[in-house]
Short mmCIF file of C-alpha atoms in Angstrom, two decimals:
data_model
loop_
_atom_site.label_atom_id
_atom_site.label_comp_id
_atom_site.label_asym_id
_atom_site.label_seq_id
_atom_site.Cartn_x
_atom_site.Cartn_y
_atom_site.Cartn_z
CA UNK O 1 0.00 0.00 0.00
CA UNK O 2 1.36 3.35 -1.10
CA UNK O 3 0.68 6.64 1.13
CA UNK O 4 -2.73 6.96 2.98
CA UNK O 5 -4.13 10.33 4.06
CA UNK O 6 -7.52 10.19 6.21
CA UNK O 7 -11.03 9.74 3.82
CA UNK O 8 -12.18 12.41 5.78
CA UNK O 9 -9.84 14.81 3.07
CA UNK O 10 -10.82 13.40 0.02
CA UNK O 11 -14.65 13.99 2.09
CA UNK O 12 -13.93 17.27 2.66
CA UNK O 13 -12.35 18.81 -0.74
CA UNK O 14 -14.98 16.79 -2.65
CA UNK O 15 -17.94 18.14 -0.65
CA UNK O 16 -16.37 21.99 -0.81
CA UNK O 17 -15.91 21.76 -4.45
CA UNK O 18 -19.43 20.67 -4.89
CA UNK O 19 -20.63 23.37 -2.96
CA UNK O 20 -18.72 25.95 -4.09
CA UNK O 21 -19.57 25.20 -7.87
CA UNK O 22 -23.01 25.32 -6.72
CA UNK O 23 -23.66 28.05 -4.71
CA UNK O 24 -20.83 30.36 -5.14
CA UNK O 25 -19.61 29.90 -9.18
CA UNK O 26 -22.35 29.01 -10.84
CA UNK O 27 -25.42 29.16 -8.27
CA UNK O 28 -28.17 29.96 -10.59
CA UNK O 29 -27.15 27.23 -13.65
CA UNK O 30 -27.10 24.26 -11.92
CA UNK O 31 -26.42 22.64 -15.19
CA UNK O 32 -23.39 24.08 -15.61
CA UNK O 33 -22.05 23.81 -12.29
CA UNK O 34 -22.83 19.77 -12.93
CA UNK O 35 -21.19 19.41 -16.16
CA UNK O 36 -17.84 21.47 -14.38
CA UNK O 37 -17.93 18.95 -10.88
CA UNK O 38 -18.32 16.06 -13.86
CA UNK O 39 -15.41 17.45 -15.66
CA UNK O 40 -13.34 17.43 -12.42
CA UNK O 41 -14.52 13.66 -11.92
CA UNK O 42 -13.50 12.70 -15.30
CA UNK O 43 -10.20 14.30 -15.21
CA UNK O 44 -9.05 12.50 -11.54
CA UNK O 45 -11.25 9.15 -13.50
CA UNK O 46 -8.44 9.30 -16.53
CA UNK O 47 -5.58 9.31 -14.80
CA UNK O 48 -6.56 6.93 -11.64
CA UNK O 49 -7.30 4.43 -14.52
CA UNK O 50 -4.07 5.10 -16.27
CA UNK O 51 -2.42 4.76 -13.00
CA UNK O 52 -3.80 1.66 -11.84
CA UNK O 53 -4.07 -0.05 -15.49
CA UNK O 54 -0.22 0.33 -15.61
CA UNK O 55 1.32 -2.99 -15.44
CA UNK O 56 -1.37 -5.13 -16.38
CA UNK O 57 -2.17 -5.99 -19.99
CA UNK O 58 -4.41 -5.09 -22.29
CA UNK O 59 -8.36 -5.79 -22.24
CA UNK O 60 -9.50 -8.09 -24.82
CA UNK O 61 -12.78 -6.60 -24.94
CA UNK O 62 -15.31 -3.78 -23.42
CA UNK O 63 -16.57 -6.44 -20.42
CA UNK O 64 -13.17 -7.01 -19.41
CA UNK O 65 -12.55 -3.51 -18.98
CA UNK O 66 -15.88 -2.65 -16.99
CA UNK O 67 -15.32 -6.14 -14.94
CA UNK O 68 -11.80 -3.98 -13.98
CA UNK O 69 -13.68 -1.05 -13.02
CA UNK O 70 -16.03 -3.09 -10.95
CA UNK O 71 -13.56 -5.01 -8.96
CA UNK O 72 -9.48 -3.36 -8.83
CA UNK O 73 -10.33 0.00 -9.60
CA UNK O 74 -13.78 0.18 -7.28
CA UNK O 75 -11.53 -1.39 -4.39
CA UNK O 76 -8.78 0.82 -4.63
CA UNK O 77 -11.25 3.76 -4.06
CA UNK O 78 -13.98 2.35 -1.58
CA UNK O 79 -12.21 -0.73 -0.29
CA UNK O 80 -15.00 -2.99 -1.73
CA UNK O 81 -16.49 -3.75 -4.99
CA UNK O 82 -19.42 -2.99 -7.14
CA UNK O 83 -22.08 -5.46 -5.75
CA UNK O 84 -23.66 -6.40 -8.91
CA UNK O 85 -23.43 -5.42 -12.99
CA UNK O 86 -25.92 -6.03 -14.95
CA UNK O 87 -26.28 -5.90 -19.11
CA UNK O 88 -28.22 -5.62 -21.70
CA UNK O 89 -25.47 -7.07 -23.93
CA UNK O 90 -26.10 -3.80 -26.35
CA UNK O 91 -23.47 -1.21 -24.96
CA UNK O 92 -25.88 -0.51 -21.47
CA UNK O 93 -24.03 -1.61 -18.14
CA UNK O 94 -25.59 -1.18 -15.04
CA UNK O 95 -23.11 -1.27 -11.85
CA UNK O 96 -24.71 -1.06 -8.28
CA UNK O 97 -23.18 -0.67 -5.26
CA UNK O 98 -25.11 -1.38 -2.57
CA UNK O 99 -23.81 0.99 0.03
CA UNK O 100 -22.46 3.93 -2.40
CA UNK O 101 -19.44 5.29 0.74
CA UNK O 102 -19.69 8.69 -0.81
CA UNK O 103 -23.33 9.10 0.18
CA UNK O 104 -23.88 6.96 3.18
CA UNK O 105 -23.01 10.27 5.27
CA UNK O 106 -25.57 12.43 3.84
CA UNK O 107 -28.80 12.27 5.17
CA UNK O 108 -31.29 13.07 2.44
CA UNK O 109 -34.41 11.46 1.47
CA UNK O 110 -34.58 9.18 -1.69
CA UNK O 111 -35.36 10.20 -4.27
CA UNK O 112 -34.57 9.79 -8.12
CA UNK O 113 -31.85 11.72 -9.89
CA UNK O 114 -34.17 14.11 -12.48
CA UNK O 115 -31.93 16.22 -14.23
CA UNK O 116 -33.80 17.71 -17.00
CA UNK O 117 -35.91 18.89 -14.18
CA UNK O 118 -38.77 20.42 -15.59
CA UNK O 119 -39.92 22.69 -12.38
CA UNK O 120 -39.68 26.27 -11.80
CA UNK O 121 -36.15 26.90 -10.52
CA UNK O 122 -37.80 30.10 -8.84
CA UNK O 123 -40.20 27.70 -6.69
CA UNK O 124 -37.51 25.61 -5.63
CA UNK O 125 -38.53 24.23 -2.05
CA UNK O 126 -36.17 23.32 0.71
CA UNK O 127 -36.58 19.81 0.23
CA UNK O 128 -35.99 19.57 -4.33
CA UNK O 129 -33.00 22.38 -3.13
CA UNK O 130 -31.62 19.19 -0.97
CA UNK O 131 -32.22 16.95 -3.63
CA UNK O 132 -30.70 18.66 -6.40
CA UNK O 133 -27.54 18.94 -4.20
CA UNK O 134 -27.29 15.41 -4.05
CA UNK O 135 -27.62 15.11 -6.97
CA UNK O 136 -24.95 17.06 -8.04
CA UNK O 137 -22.30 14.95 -5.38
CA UNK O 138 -22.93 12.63 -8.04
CA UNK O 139 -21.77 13.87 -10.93
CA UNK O 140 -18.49 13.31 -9.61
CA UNK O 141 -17.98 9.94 -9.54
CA UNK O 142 -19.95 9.59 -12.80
CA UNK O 143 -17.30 11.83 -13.96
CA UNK O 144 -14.28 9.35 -12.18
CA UNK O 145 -16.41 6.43 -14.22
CA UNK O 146 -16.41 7.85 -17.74
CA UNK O 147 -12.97 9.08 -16.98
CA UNK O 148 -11.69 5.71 -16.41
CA UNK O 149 -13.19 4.05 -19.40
CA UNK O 150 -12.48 6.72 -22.29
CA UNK O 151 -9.08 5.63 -21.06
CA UNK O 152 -9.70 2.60 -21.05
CA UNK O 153 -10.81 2.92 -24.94
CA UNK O 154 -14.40 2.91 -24.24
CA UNK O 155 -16.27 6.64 -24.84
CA UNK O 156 -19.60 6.36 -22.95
CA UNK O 157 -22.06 8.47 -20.93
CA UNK O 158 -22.26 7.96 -17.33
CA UNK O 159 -25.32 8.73 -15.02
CA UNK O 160 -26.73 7.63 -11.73
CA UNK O 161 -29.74 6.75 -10.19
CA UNK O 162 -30.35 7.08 -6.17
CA UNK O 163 -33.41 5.88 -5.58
CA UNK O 164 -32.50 3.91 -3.45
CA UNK O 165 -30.60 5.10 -1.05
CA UNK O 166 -27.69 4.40 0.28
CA UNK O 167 -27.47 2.08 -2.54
CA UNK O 168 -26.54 3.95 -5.93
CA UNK O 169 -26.78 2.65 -9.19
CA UNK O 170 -23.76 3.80 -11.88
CA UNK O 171 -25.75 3.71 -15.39
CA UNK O 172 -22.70 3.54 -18.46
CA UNK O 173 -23.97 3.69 -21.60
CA UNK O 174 -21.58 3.43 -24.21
CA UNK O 175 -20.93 5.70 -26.98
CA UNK U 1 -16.35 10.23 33.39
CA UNK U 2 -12.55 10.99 33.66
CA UNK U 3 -11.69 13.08 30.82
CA UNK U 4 -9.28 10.79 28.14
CA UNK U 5 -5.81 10.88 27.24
CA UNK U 6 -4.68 12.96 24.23
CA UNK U 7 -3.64 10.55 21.87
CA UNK U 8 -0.89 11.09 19.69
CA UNK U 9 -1.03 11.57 15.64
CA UNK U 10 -0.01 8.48 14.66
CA UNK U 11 -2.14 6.89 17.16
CA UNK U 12 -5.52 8.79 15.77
CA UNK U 13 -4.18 8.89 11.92
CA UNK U 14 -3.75 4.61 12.70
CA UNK U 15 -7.63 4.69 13.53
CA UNK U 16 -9.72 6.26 11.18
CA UNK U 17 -10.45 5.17 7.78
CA UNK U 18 -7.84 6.04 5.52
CA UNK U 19 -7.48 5.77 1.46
CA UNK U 20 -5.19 5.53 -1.23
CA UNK U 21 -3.81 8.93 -1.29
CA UNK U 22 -3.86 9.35 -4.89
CA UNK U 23 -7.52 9.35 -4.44
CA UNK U 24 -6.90 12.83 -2.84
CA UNK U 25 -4.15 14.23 -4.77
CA UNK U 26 -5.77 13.90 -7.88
CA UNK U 27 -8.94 15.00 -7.08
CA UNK U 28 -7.53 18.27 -5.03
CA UNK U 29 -5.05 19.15 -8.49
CA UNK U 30 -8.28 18.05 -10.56
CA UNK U 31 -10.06 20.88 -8.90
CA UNK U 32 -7.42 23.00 -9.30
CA UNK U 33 -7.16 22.97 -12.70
CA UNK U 34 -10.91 23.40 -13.34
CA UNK U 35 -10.92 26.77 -11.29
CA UNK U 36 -8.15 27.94 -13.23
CA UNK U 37 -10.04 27.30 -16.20
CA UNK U 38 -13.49 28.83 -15.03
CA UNK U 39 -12.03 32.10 -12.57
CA UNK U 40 -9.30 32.84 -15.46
CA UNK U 41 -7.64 35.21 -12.98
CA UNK U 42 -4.59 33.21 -10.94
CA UNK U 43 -5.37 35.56 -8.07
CA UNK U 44 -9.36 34.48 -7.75
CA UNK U 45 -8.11 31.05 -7.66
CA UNK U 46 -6.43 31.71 -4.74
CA UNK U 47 -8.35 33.46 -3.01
CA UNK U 48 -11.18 30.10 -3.89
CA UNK U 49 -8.65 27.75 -2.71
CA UNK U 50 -8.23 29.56 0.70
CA UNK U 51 -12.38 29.97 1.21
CA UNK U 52 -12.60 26.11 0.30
CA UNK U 53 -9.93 25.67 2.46
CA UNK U 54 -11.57 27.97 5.45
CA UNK U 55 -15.09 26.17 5.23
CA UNK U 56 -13.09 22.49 5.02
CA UNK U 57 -11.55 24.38 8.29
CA UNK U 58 -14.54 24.64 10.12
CA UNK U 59 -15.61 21.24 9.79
CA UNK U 60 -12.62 19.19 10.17
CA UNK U 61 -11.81 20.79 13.72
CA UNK U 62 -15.30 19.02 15.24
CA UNK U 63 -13.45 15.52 13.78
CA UNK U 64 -10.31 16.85 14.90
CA UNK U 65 -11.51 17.49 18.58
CA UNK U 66 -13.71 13.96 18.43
CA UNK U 67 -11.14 12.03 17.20
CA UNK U 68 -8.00 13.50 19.26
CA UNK U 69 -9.27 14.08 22.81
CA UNK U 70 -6.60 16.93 22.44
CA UNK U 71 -8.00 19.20 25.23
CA UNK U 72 -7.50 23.39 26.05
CA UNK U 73 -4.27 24.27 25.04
CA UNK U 74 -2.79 27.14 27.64
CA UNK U 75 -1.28 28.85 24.65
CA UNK U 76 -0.78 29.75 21.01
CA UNK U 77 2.81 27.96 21.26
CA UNK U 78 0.98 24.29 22.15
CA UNK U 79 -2.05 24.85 19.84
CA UNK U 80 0.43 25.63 17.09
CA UNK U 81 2.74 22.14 18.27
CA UNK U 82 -0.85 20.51 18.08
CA UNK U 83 -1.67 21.48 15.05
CA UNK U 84 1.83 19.96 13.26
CA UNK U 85 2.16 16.82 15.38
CA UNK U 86 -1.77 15.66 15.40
CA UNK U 87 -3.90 18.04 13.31
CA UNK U 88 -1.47 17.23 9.89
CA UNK U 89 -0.56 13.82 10.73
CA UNK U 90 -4.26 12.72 11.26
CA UNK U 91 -5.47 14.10 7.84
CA UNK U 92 -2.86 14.16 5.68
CA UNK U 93 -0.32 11.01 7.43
CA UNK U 94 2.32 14.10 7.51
CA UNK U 95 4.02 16.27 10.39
CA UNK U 96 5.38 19.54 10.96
CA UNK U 97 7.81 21.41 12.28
CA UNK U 98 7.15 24.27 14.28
CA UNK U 99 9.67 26.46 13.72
CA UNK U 100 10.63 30.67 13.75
CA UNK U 101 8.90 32.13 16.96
CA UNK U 102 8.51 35.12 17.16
CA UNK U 103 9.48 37.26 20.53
CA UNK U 104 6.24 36.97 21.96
CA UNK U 105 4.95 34.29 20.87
CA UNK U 106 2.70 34.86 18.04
CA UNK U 107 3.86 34.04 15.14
CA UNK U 108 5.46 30.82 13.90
CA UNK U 109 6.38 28.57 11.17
CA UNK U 110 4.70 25.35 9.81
CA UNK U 111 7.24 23.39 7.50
CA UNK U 112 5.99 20.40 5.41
CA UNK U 113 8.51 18.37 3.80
CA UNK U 114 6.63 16.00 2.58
CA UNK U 115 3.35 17.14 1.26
CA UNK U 116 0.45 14.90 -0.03
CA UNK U 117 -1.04 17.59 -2.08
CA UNK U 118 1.80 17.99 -4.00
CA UNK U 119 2.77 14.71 -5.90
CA UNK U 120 2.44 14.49 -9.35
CA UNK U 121 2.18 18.49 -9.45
CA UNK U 122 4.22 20.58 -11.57
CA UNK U 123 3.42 24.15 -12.57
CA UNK U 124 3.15 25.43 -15.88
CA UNK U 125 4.74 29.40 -16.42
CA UNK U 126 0.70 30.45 -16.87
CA UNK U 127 0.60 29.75 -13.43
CA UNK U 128 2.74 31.37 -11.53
CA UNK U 129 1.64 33.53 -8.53
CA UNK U 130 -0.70 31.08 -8.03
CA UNK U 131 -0.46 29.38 -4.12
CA UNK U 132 -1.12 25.69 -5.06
CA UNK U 133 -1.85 24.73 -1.37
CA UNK U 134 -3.82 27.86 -0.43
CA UNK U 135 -6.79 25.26 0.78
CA UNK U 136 -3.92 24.23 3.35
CA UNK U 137 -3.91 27.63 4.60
CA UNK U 138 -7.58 28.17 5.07
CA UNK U 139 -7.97 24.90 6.65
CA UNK U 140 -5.77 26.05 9.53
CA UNK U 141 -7.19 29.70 9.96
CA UNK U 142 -11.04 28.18 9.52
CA UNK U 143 -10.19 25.41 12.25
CA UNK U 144 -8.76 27.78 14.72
CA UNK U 145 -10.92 30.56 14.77
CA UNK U 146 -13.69 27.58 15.40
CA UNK U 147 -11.23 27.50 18.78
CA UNK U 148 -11.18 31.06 19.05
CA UNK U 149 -8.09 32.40 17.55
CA UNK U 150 -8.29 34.99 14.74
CA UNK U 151 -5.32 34.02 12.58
CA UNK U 152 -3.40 35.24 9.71
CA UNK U 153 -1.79 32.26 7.81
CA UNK U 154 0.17 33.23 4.75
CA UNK U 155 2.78 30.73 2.76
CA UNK U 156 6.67 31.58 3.25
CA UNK U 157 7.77 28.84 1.43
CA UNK U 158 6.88 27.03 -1.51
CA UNK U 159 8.57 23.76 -3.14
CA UNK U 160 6.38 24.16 -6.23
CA UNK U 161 8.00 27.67 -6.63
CA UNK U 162 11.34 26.53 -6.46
CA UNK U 163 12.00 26.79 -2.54
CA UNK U 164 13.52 24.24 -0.50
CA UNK U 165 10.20 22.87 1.71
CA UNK U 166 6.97 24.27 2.44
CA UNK U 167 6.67 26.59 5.12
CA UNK U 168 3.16 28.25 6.34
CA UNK U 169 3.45 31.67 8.83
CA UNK U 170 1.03 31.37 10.81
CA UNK U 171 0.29 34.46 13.28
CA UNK U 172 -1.87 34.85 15.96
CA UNK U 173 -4.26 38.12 15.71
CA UNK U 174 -6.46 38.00 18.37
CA UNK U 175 -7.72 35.50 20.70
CA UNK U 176 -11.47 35.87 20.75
CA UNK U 177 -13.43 34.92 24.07
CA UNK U 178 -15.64 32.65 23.55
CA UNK U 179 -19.42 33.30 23.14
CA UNK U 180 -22.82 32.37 22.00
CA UNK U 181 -23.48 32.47 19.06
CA UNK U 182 -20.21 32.76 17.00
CA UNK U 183 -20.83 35.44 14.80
CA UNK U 184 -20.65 34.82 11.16
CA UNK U 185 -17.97 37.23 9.48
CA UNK U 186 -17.79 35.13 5.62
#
């Protein structure tokens, strides 16, 4: 095991980056404040991927790649695995972990992800103003996910779905 | 309940859940890098860095206190020694030195060899002037003024810039008494 510094840190940067590009940058376009805290993920996605891909050979193919995501890479960040991956066999890959670390600290009620949300920013309520920010913690490791694979040769689109709480589901589609 | 034992850095730092800390280096330059792409100016970037830093700050010192059972220090002197010896080596796995006191015991030096923040980091010639470990420096000043010391904390020193190690000033403005509620001065 290389150096260690307490999770708390990576915690604590990660959640004042979120809120900053929230509700200091870009406070009233939520949109782009997501697609900036994504680009962040994808950037520290690429090269953790690079890093950790470095003295193993190539994949033979896409599943062997995402089956690396799902087990080394997943462990070296959350000290477990993805719990289950699922496919349609037609470029759609499904991981879930069943206790998402990142979120198991947050209290916030469950509900689903809904970013093309169609409701009056003006009337947002306490409670969608909660739920969008958790939302947008979640962009990041979507971001780390479709940073890894594009290294990994494999352009996709990455999003999540919370509903269920603390369980997260990582939806990749590919490109 | 007798009150417990302070416990010493590497004792806490061996007890709470640690990761890989790529994980954290990457993501911190990550960040970096994005804010000098959206605030353009080198100088807002700082002055981001040190806010992130500041509200990371406020936080971390309720962990800090939890964690540490680090109780009153009787002066700036100890709260500074606590600071390099338990408050860095918890979070980040690294000391400090405590070094250059002032006459009256104010003002003093943090110096960070080794520096977690820091690996893989190189800075282009776009970026100079920029402080690459400002958060570093609002962490400190947000966690003690949670403690009740006003603080100035400023970088000396700067590896990244071509100096030898990385040394933080750290000086003591006022100690504030304490009372309810802590007024809010962002």
């Amino acid at each position: 095991m290389g150096k260690e510094v307490a999770e708390s840190c990576v915690e604590s940067v990660m959640m004042e980056m979120v809120s900053a590009y929230c509700n200091r940058f870009y406070a009233a376009k939520p949109e782009l404040a997501a697609r900036r805290i994504e680009a962040i993920g994808y950037q520290v996605g690429h090269q953790l991927s690079e890093r950790y891909t470095m003295e193993r050979p190539r994949f033979s193919d896409h599943l062997e790649a995402i089956k690396f995501i799902c087990k080394d890479f997943w462990s070296e960040l959350f000290k477990k695995q993805i719990d289950n991956l699922k496919t349609n066999h037609r470029g759609t890959f499904v991981l879930q972990d069943n206790r998402f670390r990142w979120l198991t600290r947050m209290s916030i009620d469950p509900v689903p992800v809904d970013t093309d949300s169609s409701q009056d920013p003006s009337g947002a309520t306490p409670e969608n103003k909660a739920e969008q920010a958790t939302s947008m913690h979640l962009y990041f490791p979507c971001g780390i996910i479709r940073g890894a694979l594009s290294n990994l040769g494999i352009p996709c689109a990455v999003s999540a779905d919370m509903s269920n709480l603390p369980a997260c589901e990582l939806i990749v589609s590919k490109l | 309940m007798a009150p417990l034992a302070p416990r010493s850095g590497d004792a806490v730092f061996a007890n709470v859940e640690r990761v890989n800390a790529e994980l954290f280096t990457l993501t911190y330059g990550a960040i970096v890098r994005q804010l000098l792409t959206d605030l353009e100016e080198v100088e807002e970037v700082n002055k981001q860095l040190d806010q992130m830093g500041y509200n990371i700050g406020i936080r971390l010192i309720d962990e800090f206190l939890a964690k540490s059972n680090v109780s009153r220090c009787v002066d700036f002197r100890e709260s500074a020694d606590v600071i390099a010896k338990v408050g860095f080596k918890m979070f980040l796995g690294v000391t400090a030195a405590v070094t250059n006191w002032d006459a009256d015991g104010t003002s003093c030096s943090l110096v960070l060899e080794d520096n977690p923040l820091v690996d893989f980091v190189e800075l282009p010639d776009t970026c100079q002037g920029l402080y690459y470990c400002n958060v570093l420096s609002g962490v400190i000043r947000g966690a003690l003024e949670m403690v009740s010391m006003k603080t100035e904390v400023t970088w000396v020193r700067d590896m990244l810039r071509g100096d030898d190690a990385y040394e933080l000033r750290v000086k003591l403005l006022k100690q504030v008494p304490e009372e309810y509620p802590y007024k809010d001065d962002e």
